[in-house]
Short mmCIF file of C-alpha atoms in Angstrom, two decimals:
data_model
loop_
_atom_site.label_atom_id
_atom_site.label_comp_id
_atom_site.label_asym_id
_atom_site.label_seq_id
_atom_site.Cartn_x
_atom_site.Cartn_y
_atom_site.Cartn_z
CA UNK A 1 89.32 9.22 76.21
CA UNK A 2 85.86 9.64 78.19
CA UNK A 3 84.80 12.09 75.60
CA UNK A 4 85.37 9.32 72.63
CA UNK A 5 84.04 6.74 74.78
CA UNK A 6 80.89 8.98 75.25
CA UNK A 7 80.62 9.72 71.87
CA UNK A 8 81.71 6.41 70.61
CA UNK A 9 78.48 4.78 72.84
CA UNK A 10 76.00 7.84 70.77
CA UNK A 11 77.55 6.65 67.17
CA UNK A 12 76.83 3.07 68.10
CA UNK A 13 72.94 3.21 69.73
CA UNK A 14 72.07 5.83 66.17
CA UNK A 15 73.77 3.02 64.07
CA UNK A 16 71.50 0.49 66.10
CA UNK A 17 68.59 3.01 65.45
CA UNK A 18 69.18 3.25 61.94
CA UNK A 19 70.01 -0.31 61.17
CA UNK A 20 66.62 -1.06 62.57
CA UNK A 21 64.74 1.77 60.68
CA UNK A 22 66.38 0.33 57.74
CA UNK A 23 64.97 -3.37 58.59
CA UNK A 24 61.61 -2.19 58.76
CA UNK A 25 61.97 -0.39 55.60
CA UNK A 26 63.02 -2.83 53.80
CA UNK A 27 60.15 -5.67 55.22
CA UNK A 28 57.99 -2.96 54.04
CA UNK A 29 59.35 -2.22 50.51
CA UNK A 30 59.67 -6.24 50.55
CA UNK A 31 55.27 -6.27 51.09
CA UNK A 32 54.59 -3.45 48.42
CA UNK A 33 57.10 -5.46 45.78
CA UNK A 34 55.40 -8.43 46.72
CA UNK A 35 51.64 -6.52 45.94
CA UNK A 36 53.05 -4.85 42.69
CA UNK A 37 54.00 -8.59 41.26
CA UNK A 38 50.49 -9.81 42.36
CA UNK A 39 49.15 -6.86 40.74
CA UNK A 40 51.31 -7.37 37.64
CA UNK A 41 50.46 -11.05 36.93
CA UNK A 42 46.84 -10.80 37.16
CA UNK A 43 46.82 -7.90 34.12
CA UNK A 44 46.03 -10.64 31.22
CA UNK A 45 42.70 -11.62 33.23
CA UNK A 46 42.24 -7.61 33.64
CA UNK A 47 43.08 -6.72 30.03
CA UNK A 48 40.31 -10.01 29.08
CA UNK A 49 37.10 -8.74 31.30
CA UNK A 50 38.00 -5.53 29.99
CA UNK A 51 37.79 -6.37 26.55
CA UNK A 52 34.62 -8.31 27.68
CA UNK A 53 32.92 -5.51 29.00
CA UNK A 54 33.61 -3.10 26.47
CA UNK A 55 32.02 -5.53 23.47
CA UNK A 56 29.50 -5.80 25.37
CA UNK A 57 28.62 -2.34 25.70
CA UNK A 58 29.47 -1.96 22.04
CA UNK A 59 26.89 -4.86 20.84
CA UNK A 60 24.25 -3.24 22.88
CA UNK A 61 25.28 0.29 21.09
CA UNK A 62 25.02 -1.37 17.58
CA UNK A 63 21.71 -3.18 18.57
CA UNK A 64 20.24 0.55 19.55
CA UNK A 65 21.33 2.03 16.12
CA UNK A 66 20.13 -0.33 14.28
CA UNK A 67 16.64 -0.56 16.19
CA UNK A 68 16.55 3.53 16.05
CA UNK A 69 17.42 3.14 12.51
CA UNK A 70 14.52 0.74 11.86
CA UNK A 71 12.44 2.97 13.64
CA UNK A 72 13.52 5.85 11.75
CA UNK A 73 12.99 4.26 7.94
CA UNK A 74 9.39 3.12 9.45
CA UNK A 75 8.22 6.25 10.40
CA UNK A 76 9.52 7.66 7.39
CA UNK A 77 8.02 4.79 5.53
CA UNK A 78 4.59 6.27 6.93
CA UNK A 79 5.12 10.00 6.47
CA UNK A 80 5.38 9.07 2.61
CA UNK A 81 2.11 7.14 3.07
CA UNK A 82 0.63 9.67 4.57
CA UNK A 83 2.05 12.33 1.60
CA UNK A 84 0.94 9.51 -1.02
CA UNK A 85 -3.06 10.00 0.55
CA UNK A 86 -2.80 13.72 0.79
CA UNK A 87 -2.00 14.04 -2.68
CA UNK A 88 -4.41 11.58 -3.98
CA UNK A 89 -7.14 13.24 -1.88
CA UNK A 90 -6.35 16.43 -3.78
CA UNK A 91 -6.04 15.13 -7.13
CA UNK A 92 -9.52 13.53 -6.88
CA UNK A 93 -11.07 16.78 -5.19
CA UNK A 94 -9.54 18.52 -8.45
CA UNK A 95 -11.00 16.34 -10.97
CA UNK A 96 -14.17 16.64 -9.06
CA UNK A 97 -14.52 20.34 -9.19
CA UNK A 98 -13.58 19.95 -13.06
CA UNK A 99 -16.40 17.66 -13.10
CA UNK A 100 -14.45 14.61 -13.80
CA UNK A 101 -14.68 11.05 -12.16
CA UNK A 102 -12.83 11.14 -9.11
CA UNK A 103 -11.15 7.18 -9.88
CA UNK A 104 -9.77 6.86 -13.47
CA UNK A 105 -10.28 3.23 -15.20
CA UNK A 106 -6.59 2.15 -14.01
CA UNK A 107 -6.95 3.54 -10.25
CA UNK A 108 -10.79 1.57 -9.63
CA UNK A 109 -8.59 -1.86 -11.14
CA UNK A 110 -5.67 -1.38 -8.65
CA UNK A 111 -8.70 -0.85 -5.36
CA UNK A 112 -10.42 -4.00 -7.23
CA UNK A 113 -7.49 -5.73 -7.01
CA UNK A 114 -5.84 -4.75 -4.16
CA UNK A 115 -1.82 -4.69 -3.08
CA UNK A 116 -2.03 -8.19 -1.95
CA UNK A 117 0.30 -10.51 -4.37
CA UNK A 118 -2.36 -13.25 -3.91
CA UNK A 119 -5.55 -11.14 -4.75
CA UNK A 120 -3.90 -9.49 -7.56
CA UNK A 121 -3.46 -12.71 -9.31
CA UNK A 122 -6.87 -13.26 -8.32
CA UNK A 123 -8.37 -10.11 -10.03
CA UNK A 124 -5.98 -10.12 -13.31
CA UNK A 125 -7.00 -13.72 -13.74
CA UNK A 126 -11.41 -12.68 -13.23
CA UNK A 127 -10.75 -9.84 -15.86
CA UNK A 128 -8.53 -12.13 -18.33
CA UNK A 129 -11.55 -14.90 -18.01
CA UNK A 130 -14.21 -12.81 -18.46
CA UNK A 131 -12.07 -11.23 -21.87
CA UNK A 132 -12.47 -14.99 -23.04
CA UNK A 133 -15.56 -15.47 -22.27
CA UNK A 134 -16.12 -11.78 -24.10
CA UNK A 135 -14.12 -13.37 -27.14
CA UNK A 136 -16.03 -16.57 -27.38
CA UNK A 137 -19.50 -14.48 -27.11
CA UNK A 138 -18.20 -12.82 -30.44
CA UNK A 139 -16.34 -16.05 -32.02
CA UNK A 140 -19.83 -17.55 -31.91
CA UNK A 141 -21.70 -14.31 -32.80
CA UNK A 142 -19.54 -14.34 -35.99
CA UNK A 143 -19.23 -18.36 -37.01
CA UNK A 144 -22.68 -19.54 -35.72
CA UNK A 145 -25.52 -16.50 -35.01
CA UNK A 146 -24.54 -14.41 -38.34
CA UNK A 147 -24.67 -17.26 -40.92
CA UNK A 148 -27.68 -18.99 -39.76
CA UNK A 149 -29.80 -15.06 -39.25
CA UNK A 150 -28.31 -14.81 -42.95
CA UNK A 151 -29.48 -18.06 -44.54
CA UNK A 152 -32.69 -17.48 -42.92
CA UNK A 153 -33.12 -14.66 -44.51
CA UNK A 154 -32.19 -16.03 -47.85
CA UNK A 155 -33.99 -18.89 -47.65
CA UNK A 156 -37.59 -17.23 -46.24
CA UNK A 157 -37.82 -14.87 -49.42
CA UNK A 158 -38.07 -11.35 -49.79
CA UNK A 159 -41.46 -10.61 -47.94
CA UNK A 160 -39.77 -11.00 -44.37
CA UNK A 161 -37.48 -8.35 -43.12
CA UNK A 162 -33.51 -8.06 -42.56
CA UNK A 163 -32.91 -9.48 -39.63
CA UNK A 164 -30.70 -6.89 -37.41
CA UNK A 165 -27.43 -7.61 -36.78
CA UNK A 166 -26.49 -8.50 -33.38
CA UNK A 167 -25.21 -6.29 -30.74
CA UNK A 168 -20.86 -6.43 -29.88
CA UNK A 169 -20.96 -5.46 -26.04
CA UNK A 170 -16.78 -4.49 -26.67
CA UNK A 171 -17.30 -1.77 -28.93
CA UNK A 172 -19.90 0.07 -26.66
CA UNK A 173 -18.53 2.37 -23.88
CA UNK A 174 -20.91 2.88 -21.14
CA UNK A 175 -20.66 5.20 -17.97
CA UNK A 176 -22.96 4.96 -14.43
CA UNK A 177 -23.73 7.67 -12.59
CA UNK A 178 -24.75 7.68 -9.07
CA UNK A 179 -28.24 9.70 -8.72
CA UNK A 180 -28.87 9.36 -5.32
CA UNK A 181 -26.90 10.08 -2.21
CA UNK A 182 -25.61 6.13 -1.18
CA UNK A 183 -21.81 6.36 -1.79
CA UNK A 184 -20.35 3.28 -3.96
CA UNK A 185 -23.52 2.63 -6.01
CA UNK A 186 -22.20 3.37 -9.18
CA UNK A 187 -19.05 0.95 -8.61
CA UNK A 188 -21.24 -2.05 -8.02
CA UNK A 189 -23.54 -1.28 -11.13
CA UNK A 190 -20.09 -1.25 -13.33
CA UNK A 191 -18.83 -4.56 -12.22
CA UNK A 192 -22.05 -5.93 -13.36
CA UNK A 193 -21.78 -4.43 -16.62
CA UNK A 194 -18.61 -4.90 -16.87
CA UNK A 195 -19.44 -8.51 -16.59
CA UNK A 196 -21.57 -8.51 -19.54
CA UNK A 197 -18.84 -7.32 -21.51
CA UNK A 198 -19.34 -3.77 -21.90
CA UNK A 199 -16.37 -0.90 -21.77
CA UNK A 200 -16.58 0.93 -18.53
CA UNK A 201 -16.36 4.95 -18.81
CA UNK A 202 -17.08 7.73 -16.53
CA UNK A 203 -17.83 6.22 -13.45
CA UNK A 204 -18.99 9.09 -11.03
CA UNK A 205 -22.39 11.10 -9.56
CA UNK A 206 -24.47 13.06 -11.61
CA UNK A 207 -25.17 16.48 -10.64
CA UNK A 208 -29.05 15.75 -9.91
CA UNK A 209 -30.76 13.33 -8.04
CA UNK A 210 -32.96 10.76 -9.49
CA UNK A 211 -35.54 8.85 -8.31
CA UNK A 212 -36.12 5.77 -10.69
CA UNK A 213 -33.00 4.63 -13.00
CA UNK A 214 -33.07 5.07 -16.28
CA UNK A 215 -30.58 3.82 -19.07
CA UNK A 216 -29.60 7.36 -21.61
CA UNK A 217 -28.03 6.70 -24.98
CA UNK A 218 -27.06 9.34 -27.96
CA UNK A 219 -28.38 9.41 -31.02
CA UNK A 220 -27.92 6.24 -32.64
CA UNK A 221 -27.11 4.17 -29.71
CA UNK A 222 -30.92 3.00 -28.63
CA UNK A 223 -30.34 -0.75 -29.08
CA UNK A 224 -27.48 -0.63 -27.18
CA UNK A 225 -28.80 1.30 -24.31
CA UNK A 226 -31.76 -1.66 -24.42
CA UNK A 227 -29.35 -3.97 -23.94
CA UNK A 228 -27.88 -2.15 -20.73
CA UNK A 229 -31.19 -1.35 -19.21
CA UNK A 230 -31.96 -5.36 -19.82
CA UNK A 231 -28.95 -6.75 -18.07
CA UNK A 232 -29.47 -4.20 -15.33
CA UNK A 233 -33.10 -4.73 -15.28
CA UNK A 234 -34.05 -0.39 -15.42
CA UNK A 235 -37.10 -0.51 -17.39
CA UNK A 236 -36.80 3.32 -18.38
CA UNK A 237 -34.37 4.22 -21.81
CA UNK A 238 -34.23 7.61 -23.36
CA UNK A 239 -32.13 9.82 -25.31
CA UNK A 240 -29.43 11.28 -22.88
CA UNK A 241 -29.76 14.89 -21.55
CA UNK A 242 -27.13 17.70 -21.80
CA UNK A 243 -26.37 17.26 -18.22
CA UNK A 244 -25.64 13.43 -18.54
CA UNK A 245 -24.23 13.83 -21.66
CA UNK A 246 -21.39 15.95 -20.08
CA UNK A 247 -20.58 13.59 -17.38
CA UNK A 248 -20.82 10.48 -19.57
CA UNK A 249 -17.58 12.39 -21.55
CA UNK A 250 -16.77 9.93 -24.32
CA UNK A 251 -19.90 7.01 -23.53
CA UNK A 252 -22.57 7.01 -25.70
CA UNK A 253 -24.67 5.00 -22.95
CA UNK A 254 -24.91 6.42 -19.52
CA UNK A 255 -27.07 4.16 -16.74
CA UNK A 256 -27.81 6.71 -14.17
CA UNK A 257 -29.10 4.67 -11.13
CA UNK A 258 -31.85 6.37 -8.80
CA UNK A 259 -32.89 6.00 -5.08
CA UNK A 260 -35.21 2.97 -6.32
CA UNK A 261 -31.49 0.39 -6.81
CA UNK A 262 -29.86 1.35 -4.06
CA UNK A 263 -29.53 -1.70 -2.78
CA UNK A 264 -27.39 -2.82 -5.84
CA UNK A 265 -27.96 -4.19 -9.05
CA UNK A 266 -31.01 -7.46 -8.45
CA UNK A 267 -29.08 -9.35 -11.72
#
């Protein structure tokens, strides 16, 4: 009887022991269950900055691309540009060595005219007026100058002589070559002449240098080259050299301007 008394007092102090281990257990699995539920209800706001954040970051990825993309089709953009110049630099260096104007009609109208929307307007409508104006010269040249030089002639009997017919700037093709050393000289000489109606051709440097300007025609092409020298006001005309004659190509006129106009054309 002692002993189950003895023993009896052990078994009930552990079961005291372990009924109060298992209190403070529980209080504590109680506290983390309580956290856990906390934890649990706030996962919509969670999931929400989450989301959030992470468009964020992906409208400030798609803003990068699409700047490094810009940045990639502009430098491209240029590298073409600068291909475009190398190869027109080339080509003109070629047609120079071949002895050929460096601009061809076409390319000197685009620089005239520029890239600009506006100025191109601008420049095709100059060149379409001064056609008219090139069209009326003629229309009167044909209804008014011709019939009155004619009856003139019929009417002053036969001891006067023909009078000549007059000159059609359109059907003459003229070139200017730069004689001296000023770059651009023989541009600004064409735009006057091709004011007065005259067809531009070669427009490049001769191969020697000239001191006074002189207007050089073919055979059969004097009254026209007097006509060129006059609205250009060169006083010297003769027949056109070898030399000239190759660089003119197709002109039968060539204006070769010396180191006396190089300050431009005075009319």
């Amino acid at each position: 009887m002692n002993i189950l008394r003895e023993v009896g007092s052990y078994a009930g102090l552990a079961a005291f022991v372990g009924l109060a281990i298992m209190a403070l257990l529980y209080i504590a699995q109680a506290r983390d269950v309580r956290r856990l539920r906390e934890w649990a209800g706030s996962a919509p706001e969670r999931d929400a900055g989450l989301v959030e954040a992470t468009s964020e970051v992906a409208a400030g990825r798609a803003e990068e691309l699409k700047r490094l993309e810009a940045e990639r089709e502009r430098k491209e953009k240029l590298r073409q540009a600068e291909l475009r110049v190398a190869d027109l630099r080339e080509t003109r260096r070629q047609r120079r060595e071949a002895g050929l104007p460096e601009q061809t009609m076409g390319e000197r109208l685009r620089e005239r005219v520029g890239g600009d929307p506006a100025r191109e307007r601008s420049g095709w409508l100059r060149y379409a007026l001064a056609l008219l104006f090139v069209l009326g010269v003629a229309a009167l040249a044909v209804f008014v100058v011709i019939p009155h030089f004619s009856g003139s002639n019929e009417g002053g009997g036969g001891g006067r002589a023909k009078q000549a017919s007059p000159l059609n700037p359109g059907r003459v093709e003229v070139a200017v070559l730069n004689g001296t050393a000023t770059p651009g000289l023989a541009n600004r000489f064409s735009d006057t002449i091709g004011t007065k109606g005259f067809q531009i051709g070669a427009v490049t440097n001769s191969s020697s240098s000239f001191t006074e300007s002189v207007v050089m025609f073919k055979p059969g092409f004097k009254p026209e080259a007097k006509a060129v020298a006059r609205d250009l006001k060169i006083e010297k005309v003769k027949p056109m050299s070898a030399e000239i004659s190759a660089a003119a190509q197709t002109a039968n006129v060539a204006a070769v301007i010396g180191e006396n106009d190089v300050n431009g054309p005075t009319g």
